[in-house]
């Protein structure tokens, strides 16, 4: 996560990333992200940076200077993961890789791992233009519909939103979600979906 301070009339910018758990193989040469593994997720709006632990649902809030101004725990319930869930998580991760070689190496590396028996609490996070935090959960992992819980910067619940699971959300405005879908050939298509703005 980089916090960039710009002097003058420009607005400070926060560039957010995340930290993902990787597995280093023992039998073959290589490493790969762990499906349903531990991660620290980060996202930013124009004035806030959110950092959440996916296993615990604990979130911290920072301002544009990098000062922590709050923290809260998401009230989510831990869900069990079965063999089919694990295989789907592996398939989703491999399918998102850019080349056949990476997918093949990843499949070989992941064969060494024991399936995870529980889902993390948090799948993805995004901040919207109003400064709210959108949290994608694992509630319906096998469904084609993804569930997002929307909370304020203090963790107070605002709404529950459903999106297609295949939609990779890039940007959330006050009344729209912008993202893309990827077909079996890797072709990406942009989608813009509108919703009714939340009242605080």
PDB file of C-alpha atoms in Angstrom:
ATOM      1  CA  UNK A   1       0.000   0.000   0.000  1.00  0.00           C
ATOM      2  CA  UNK A   2       1.444   3.350  -1.025  1.00  0.00           C
ATOM      3  CA  UNK A   3       0.287   6.718   0.285  1.00  0.00           C
ATOM      4  CA  UNK A   4       1.307   9.523  -2.074  1.00  0.00           C
ATOM      5  CA  UNK A   5       1.340  13.057  -0.666  1.00  0.00           C
ATOM      6  CA  UNK A   6       0.945  15.786  -3.296  1.00  0.00           C
ATOM      7  CA  UNK A   7       1.536  19.395  -2.242  1.00  0.00           C
ATOM      8  CA  UNK A   8      -0.551  22.205  -3.710  1.00  0.00           C
ATOM      9  CA  UNK A   9      -4.059  22.039  -5.104  1.00  0.00           C
ATOM     10  CA  UNK A  10      -3.963  18.363  -6.116  1.00  0.00           C
ATOM     11  CA  UNK A  11      -5.826  15.806  -4.047  1.00  0.00           C
ATOM     12  CA  UNK A  12      -3.773  13.236  -2.161  1.00  0.00           C
ATOM     13  CA  UNK A  13      -3.929   9.780  -3.708  1.00  0.00           C
ATOM     14  CA  UNK A  14      -3.974   6.364  -2.066  1.00  0.00           C
ATOM     15  CA  UNK A  15      -2.994   3.332  -4.127  1.00  0.00           C
ATOM     16  CA  UNK A  16      -4.194   0.155  -2.461  1.00  0.00           C
ATOM     17  CA  UNK A  17      -3.211  -3.433  -3.038  1.00  0.00           C
ATOM     18  CA  UNK A  18      -3.179  -6.415  -0.737  1.00  0.00           C
ATOM     19  CA  UNK A  19      -1.147  -9.290   0.662  1.00  0.00           C
ATOM     20  CA  UNK A  20      -2.031 -12.839  -0.375  1.00  0.00           C
ATOM     21  CA  UNK A  21      -0.911 -16.177   1.125  1.00  0.00           C
ATOM     22  CA  UNK A  22       1.336 -18.185  -1.233  1.00  0.00           C
ATOM     23  CA  UNK A  23       2.392 -21.823  -1.125  1.00  0.00           C
ATOM     24  CA  UNK A  24       5.936 -22.819  -2.116  1.00  0.00           C
ATOM     25  CA  UNK A  25       5.916 -26.340  -3.520  1.00  0.00           C
ATOM     26  CA  UNK A  26       8.132 -29.109  -2.115  1.00  0.00           C
ATOM     27  CA  UNK A  27       7.953 -31.683  -4.905  1.00  0.00           C
ATOM     28  CA  UNK A  28       8.222 -29.300  -7.882  1.00  0.00           C
ATOM     29  CA  UNK A  29       9.823 -25.921  -8.454  1.00  0.00           C
ATOM     30  CA  UNK A  30       7.245 -23.193  -8.094  1.00  0.00           C
ATOM     31  CA  UNK A  31       4.822 -21.264  -5.905  1.00  0.00           C
ATOM     32  CA  UNK A  32       1.209 -20.158  -6.270  1.00  0.00           C
ATOM     33  CA  UNK A  33      -1.490 -18.212  -4.384  1.00  0.00           C
ATOM     34  CA  UNK A  34      -3.488 -20.357  -1.952  1.00  0.00           C
ATOM     35  CA  UNK A  35      -7.215 -20.655  -2.756  1.00  0.00           C
ATOM     36  CA  UNK A  36      -9.297 -19.630   0.293  1.00  0.00           C
ATOM     37  CA  UNK A  37      -5.991 -18.661   1.905  1.00  0.00           C
ATOM     38  CA  UNK A  38      -5.144 -15.893   4.325  1.00  0.00           C
ATOM     39  CA  UNK A  39      -4.996 -12.387   2.881  1.00  0.00           C
ATOM     40  CA  UNK A  40      -4.862  -8.771   3.941  1.00  0.00           C
ATOM     41  CA  UNK A  41      -7.162  -6.840   1.615  1.00  0.00           C
ATOM     42  CA  UNK A  42      -6.909  -3.109   0.938  1.00  0.00           C
ATOM     43  CA  UNK A  43      -9.060  -0.625  -0.954  1.00  0.00           C
ATOM     44  CA  UNK A  44      -9.393   3.146  -1.032  1.00  0.00           C
ATOM     45  CA  UNK A  45     -11.790   5.950  -1.772  1.00  0.00           C
ATOM     46  CA  UNK A  46     -10.741   9.565  -2.346  1.00  0.00           C
ATOM     47  CA  UNK A  47     -10.434  10.164   1.413  1.00  0.00           C
ATOM     48  CA  UNK A  48     -10.209   6.780   3.178  1.00  0.00           C
ATOM     49  CA  UNK A  49      -8.112   3.626   3.045  1.00  0.00           C
ATOM     50  CA  UNK A  50      -9.618   0.370   4.336  1.00  0.00           C
ATOM     51  CA  UNK A  51      -7.443  -2.609   5.289  1.00  0.00           C
ATOM     52  CA  UNK A  52      -9.223  -5.847   6.270  1.00  0.00           C
ATOM     53  CA  UNK A  53      -8.039  -9.297   7.350  1.00  0.00           C
ATOM     54  CA  UNK A  54     -10.024 -11.821   5.324  1.00  0.00           C
ATOM     55  CA  UNK A  55      -9.937 -14.605   7.941  1.00  0.00           C
ATOM     56  CA  UNK A  56     -11.132 -12.531  10.899  1.00  0.00           C
ATOM     57  CA  UNK A  57     -13.114  -9.716   9.270  1.00  0.00           C
ATOM     58  CA  UNK A  58     -11.147  -7.139  11.302  1.00  0.00           C
ATOM     59  CA  UNK A  59     -10.888  -3.822   9.406  1.00  0.00           C
ATOM     60  CA  UNK A  60      -8.809  -0.705   9.966  1.00  0.00           C
ATOM     61  CA  UNK A  61      -9.553   2.727   8.496  1.00  0.00           C
ATOM     62  CA  UNK A  62      -6.864   5.281   7.581  1.00  0.00           C
ATOM     63  CA  UNK A  63      -7.025   8.848   6.310  1.00  0.00           C
ATOM     64  CA  UNK A  64      -4.976  10.119   3.356  1.00  0.00           C
ATOM     65  CA  UNK A  65      -1.984  10.915   5.569  1.00  0.00           C
ATOM     66  CA  UNK A  66      -1.766   7.252   6.614  1.00  0.00           C
ATOM     67  CA  UNK A  67      -3.090   7.920  10.133  1.00  0.00           C
ATOM     68  CA  UNK A  68      -5.354   5.215  11.524  1.00  0.00           C
ATOM     69  CA  UNK A  69      -8.670   6.816  12.436  1.00  0.00           C
ATOM     70  CA  UNK A  70     -10.755   3.779  13.295  1.00  0.00           C
ATOM     71  CA  UNK A  71     -11.237   0.026  13.306  1.00  0.00           C
ATOM     72  CA  UNK A  72     -14.135  -2.398  13.478  1.00  0.00           C
ATOM     73  CA  UNK A  73     -14.981  -6.076  13.117  1.00  0.00           C
ATOM     74  CA  UNK A  74     -17.445  -7.202  10.475  1.00  0.00           C
ATOM     75  CA  UNK A  75     -20.291  -9.223  11.967  1.00  0.00           C
ATOM     76  CA  UNK A  76     -19.958 -12.177   9.587  1.00  0.00           C
ATOM     77  CA  UNK A  77     -20.338 -15.876  10.367  1.00  0.00           C
ATOM     78  CA  UNK A  78     -17.689 -18.470   9.529  1.00  0.00           C
ATOM     79  CA  UNK A  79     -18.871 -20.996   6.922  1.00  0.00           C
ATOM     80  CA  UNK A  80     -17.595 -24.550   6.393  1.00  0.00           C
ATOM     81  CA  UNK A  81     -16.024 -25.445   3.037  1.00  0.00           C
ATOM     82  CA  UNK A  82     -16.324 -28.903   1.491  1.00  0.00           C
ATOM     83  CA  UNK A  83     -14.374 -30.759  -1.212  1.00  0.00           C
ATOM     84  CA  UNK A  84     -16.542 -29.282  -4.002  1.00  0.00           C
ATOM     85  CA  UNK A  85     -16.015 -25.759  -2.636  1.00  0.00           C
ATOM     86  CA  UNK A  86     -12.252 -26.288  -2.558  1.00  0.00           C
ATOM     87  CA  UNK A  87     -12.210 -27.594  -6.139  1.00  0.00           C
ATOM     88  CA  UNK A  88     -14.261 -24.637  -7.329  1.00  0.00           C
ATOM     89  CA  UNK A  89     -11.888 -22.224  -5.562  1.00  0.00           C
ATOM     90  CA  UNK A  90      -8.920 -23.939  -7.255  1.00  0.00           C
ATOM     91  CA  UNK A  91     -10.648 -23.854 -10.664  1.00  0.00           C
ATOM     92  CA  UNK A  92     -11.571 -20.162 -10.272  1.00  0.00           C
ATOM     93  CA  UNK A  93      -8.016 -19.235  -9.323  1.00  0.00           C
ATOM     94  CA  UNK A  94      -6.460 -21.214 -12.161  1.00  0.00           C
ATOM     95  CA  UNK A  95      -9.004 -19.897 -14.661  1.00  0.00           C
ATOM     96  CA  UNK A  96      -8.079 -16.303 -13.844  1.00  0.00           C
ATOM     97  CA  UNK A  97      -4.414 -16.862 -14.780  1.00  0.00           C
ATOM     98  CA  UNK A  98      -3.188 -15.212 -17.995  1.00  0.00           C
ATOM     99  CA  UNK A  99      -1.446 -18.145 -19.690  1.00  0.00           C
ATOM    100  CA  UNK A 100      -1.715 -21.902 -20.115  1.00  0.00           C
ATOM    101  CA  UNK A 101       1.794 -22.408 -18.684  1.00  0.00           C
ATOM    102  CA  UNK A 102       0.932 -20.551 -15.471  1.00  0.00           C
ATOM    103  CA  UNK A 103      -2.307 -22.514 -15.125  1.00  0.00           C
ATOM    104  CA  UNK A 104      -0.479 -25.844 -15.552  1.00  0.00           C
ATOM    105  CA  UNK A 105       2.250 -24.933 -13.062  1.00  0.00           C
ATOM    106  CA  UNK A 106      -0.356 -23.695 -10.593  1.00  0.00           C
ATOM    107  CA  UNK A 107      -2.336 -26.928 -10.845  1.00  0.00           C
ATOM    108  CA  UNK A 108       0.820 -28.946 -10.139  1.00  0.00           C
ATOM    109  CA  UNK A 109       1.743 -26.800  -7.120  1.00  0.00           C
ATOM    110  CA  UNK A 110      -1.776 -26.869  -5.640  1.00  0.00           C
ATOM    111  CA  UNK A 111      -1.949 -30.676  -5.748  1.00  0.00           C
ATOM    112  CA  UNK A 112       0.361 -30.642  -2.725  1.00  0.00           C
ATOM    113  CA  UNK A 113      -2.098 -28.657  -0.589  1.00  0.00           C
ATOM    114  CA  UNK A 114      -4.714 -30.088   1.744  1.00  0.00           C
ATOM    115  CA  UNK A 115      -8.189 -28.660   1.002  1.00  0.00           C
ATOM    116  CA  UNK A 116      -9.270 -25.847   3.311  1.00  0.00           C
ATOM    117  CA  UNK A 117     -12.143 -26.777   5.609  1.00  0.00           C
ATOM    118  CA  UNK A 118     -13.522 -23.278   6.168  1.00  0.00           C
ATOM    119  CA  UNK A 119     -14.024 -20.180   4.094  1.00  0.00           C
ATOM    120  CA  UNK A 120     -12.420 -16.883   5.078  1.00  0.00           C
ATOM    121  CA  UNK A 121     -15.003 -14.345   6.246  1.00  0.00           C
ATOM    122  CA  UNK A 122     -14.187 -11.875   3.454  1.00  0.00           C
ATOM    123  CA  UNK A 123     -13.724 -12.584  -0.261  1.00  0.00           C
ATOM    124  CA  UNK A 124     -13.107  -9.082  -1.656  1.00  0.00           C
ATOM    125  CA  UNK A 125     -13.465  -5.450  -0.583  1.00  0.00           C
ATOM    126  CA  UNK A 126     -14.081  -2.230  -2.526  1.00  0.00           C
ATOM    127  CA  UNK A 127     -14.659   1.370  -1.434  1.00  0.00           C
ATOM    128  CA  UNK A 128     -17.353   3.420  -3.150  1.00  0.00           C
ATOM    129  CA  UNK A 129     -17.411   7.117  -4.050  1.00  0.00           C
ATOM    130  CA  UNK A 130     -19.362   7.954  -0.878  1.00  0.00           C
ATOM    131  CA  UNK A 131     -16.646   6.463   1.353  1.00  0.00           C
ATOM    132  CA  UNK A 132     -18.532   3.265   2.217  1.00  0.00           C
ATOM    133  CA  UNK A 133     -16.904  -0.163   2.318  1.00  0.00           C
ATOM    134  CA  UNK A 134     -18.316  -2.984   0.157  1.00  0.00           C
ATOM    135  CA  UNK A 135     -17.479  -6.472   1.450  1.00  0.00           C
ATOM    136  CA  UNK A 136     -17.997  -9.532  -0.757  1.00  0.00           C
ATOM    137  CA  UNK A 137     -18.716 -12.598   1.359  1.00  0.00           C
ATOM    138  CA  UNK A 138     -18.569 -16.368   0.852  1.00  0.00           C
ATOM    139  CA  UNK A 139     -22.242 -16.859   1.841  1.00  0.00           C
ATOM    140  CA  UNK A 140     -23.228 -18.340  -1.511  1.00  0.00           C
ATOM    141  CA  UNK A 141     -19.915 -19.465  -2.967  1.00  0.00           C
ATOM    142  CA  UNK A 142     -21.429 -22.070  -5.308  1.00  0.00           C
ATOM    143  CA  UNK A 143     -24.054 -19.658  -6.654  1.00  0.00           C
ATOM    144  CA  UNK A 144     -23.710 -17.479  -9.761  1.00  0.00           C
ATOM    145  CA  UNK A 145     -24.682 -14.519  -7.552  1.00  0.00           C
ATOM    146  CA  UNK A 146     -22.219 -12.821  -5.199  1.00  0.00           C
ATOM    147  CA  UNK A 147     -23.345 -11.091  -1.991  1.00  0.00           C
ATOM    148  CA  UNK A 148     -21.858  -7.747  -0.911  1.00  0.00           C
ATOM    149  CA  UNK A 149     -22.441  -6.239   2.536  1.00  0.00           C
ATOM    150  CA  UNK A 150     -22.113  -2.435   2.478  1.00  0.00           C
ATOM    151  CA  UNK A 151     -20.955  -0.707   5.685  1.00  0.00           C
ATOM    152  CA  UNK A 152     -19.988   2.832   6.652  1.00  0.00           C
ATOM    153  CA  UNK A 153     -16.422   3.759   7.567  1.00  0.00           C
ATOM    154  CA  UNK A 154     -17.370   2.977  11.182  1.00  0.00           C
ATOM    155  CA  UNK A 155     -18.646  -0.496  10.295  1.00  0.00           C
ATOM    156  CA  UNK A 156     -22.385   0.261  10.549  1.00  0.00           C
ATOM    157  CA  UNK A 157     -24.399  -1.804   8.034  1.00  0.00           C
ATOM    158  CA  UNK A 158     -26.071   0.092   5.172  1.00  0.00           C
ATOM    159  CA  UNK A 159     -27.214  -2.461   2.606  1.00  0.00           C
ATOM    160  CA  UNK A 160     -26.820  -5.885   1.045  1.00  0.00           C
ATOM    161  CA  UNK A 161     -26.185  -5.908  -2.712  1.00  0.00           C
ATOM    162  CA  UNK A 162     -26.166  -8.823  -5.175  1.00  0.00           C
ATOM    163  CA  UNK A 163     -23.966  -8.892  -8.295  1.00  0.00           C
ATOM    164  CA  UNK A 164     -23.104 -11.647 -10.759  1.00  0.00           C
ATOM    165  CA  UNK A 165     -20.211 -13.658  -9.317  1.00  0.00           C
ATOM    166  CA  UNK A 166     -18.444 -13.475 -12.693  1.00  0.00           C
ATOM    167  CA  UNK A 167     -18.384  -9.654 -12.498  1.00  0.00           C
ATOM    168  CA  UNK A 168     -14.946  -8.378 -11.457  1.00  0.00           C
ATOM    169  CA  UNK A 169     -15.832  -5.073  -9.762  1.00  0.00           C
ATOM    170  CA  UNK A 170     -13.387  -2.265 -10.543  1.00  0.00           C
ATOM    171  CA  UNK A 171     -15.184   0.910  -9.447  1.00  0.00           C
ATOM    172  CA  UNK A 172     -18.279   1.761  -7.395  1.00  0.00           C
ATOM    173  CA  UNK A 173     -19.907   5.178  -7.655  1.00  0.00           C
ATOM    174  CA  UNK A 174     -22.843   6.581  -5.705  1.00  0.00           C
ATOM    175  CA  UNK A 175     -25.336   4.752  -7.939  1.00  0.00           C
ATOM    176  CA  UNK A 176     -23.369   2.418 -10.201  1.00  0.00           C
ATOM    177  CA  UNK A 177     -20.966  -0.540 -10.264  1.00  0.00           C
ATOM    178  CA  UNK A 178     -18.377  -0.738 -13.057  1.00  0.00           C
ATOM    179  CA  UNK A 179     -16.567  -3.976 -13.809  1.00  0.00           C
ATOM    180  CA  UNK A 180     -15.857  -6.630 -16.398  1.00  0.00           C
ATOM    181  CA  UNK A 181     -16.591 -10.268 -17.142  1.00  0.00           C
ATOM    182  CA  UNK A 182     -14.207 -12.715 -18.814  1.00  0.00           C
ATOM    183  CA  UNK A 183     -15.384 -15.532 -21.096  1.00  0.00           C
ATOM    184  CA  UNK A 184     -13.765 -18.933 -21.659  1.00  0.00           C
ATOM    185  CA  UNK A 185     -11.477 -17.468 -24.328  1.00  0.00           C
ATOM    186  CA  UNK A 186     -10.209 -14.753 -21.976  1.00  0.00           C
ATOM    187  CA  UNK A 187     -12.149 -11.978 -23.742  1.00  0.00           C
ATOM    188  CA  UNK A 188     -13.132  -9.256 -21.282  1.00  0.00           C
ATOM    189  CA  UNK A 189     -16.384  -7.296 -21.541  1.00  0.00           C
ATOM    190  CA  UNK A 190     -17.082  -4.111 -19.595  1.00  0.00           C
ATOM    191  CA  UNK A 191     -20.363  -3.894 -17.650  1.00  0.00           C
ATOM    192  CA  UNK A 192     -21.999  -0.891 -15.998  1.00  0.00           C
ATOM    193  CA  UNK A 193     -24.798  -1.672 -13.529  1.00  0.00           C
ATOM    194  CA  UNK A 194     -26.891   0.967 -11.788  1.00  0.00           C
ATOM    195  CA  UNK A 195     -28.551   0.875  -8.360  1.00  0.00           C
ATOM    196  CA  UNK A 196     -30.428   3.274  -6.097  1.00  0.00           C
ATOM    197  CA  UNK A 197     -28.045   5.422  -4.065  1.00  0.00           C
ATOM    198  CA  UNK A 198     -27.877   4.593  -0.334  1.00  0.00           C
ATOM    199  CA  UNK A 199     -29.273   7.054   2.203  1.00  0.00           C
ATOM    200  CA  UNK A 200     -27.066   7.493   5.274  1.00  0.00           C
TER     201      UNK A 200
END
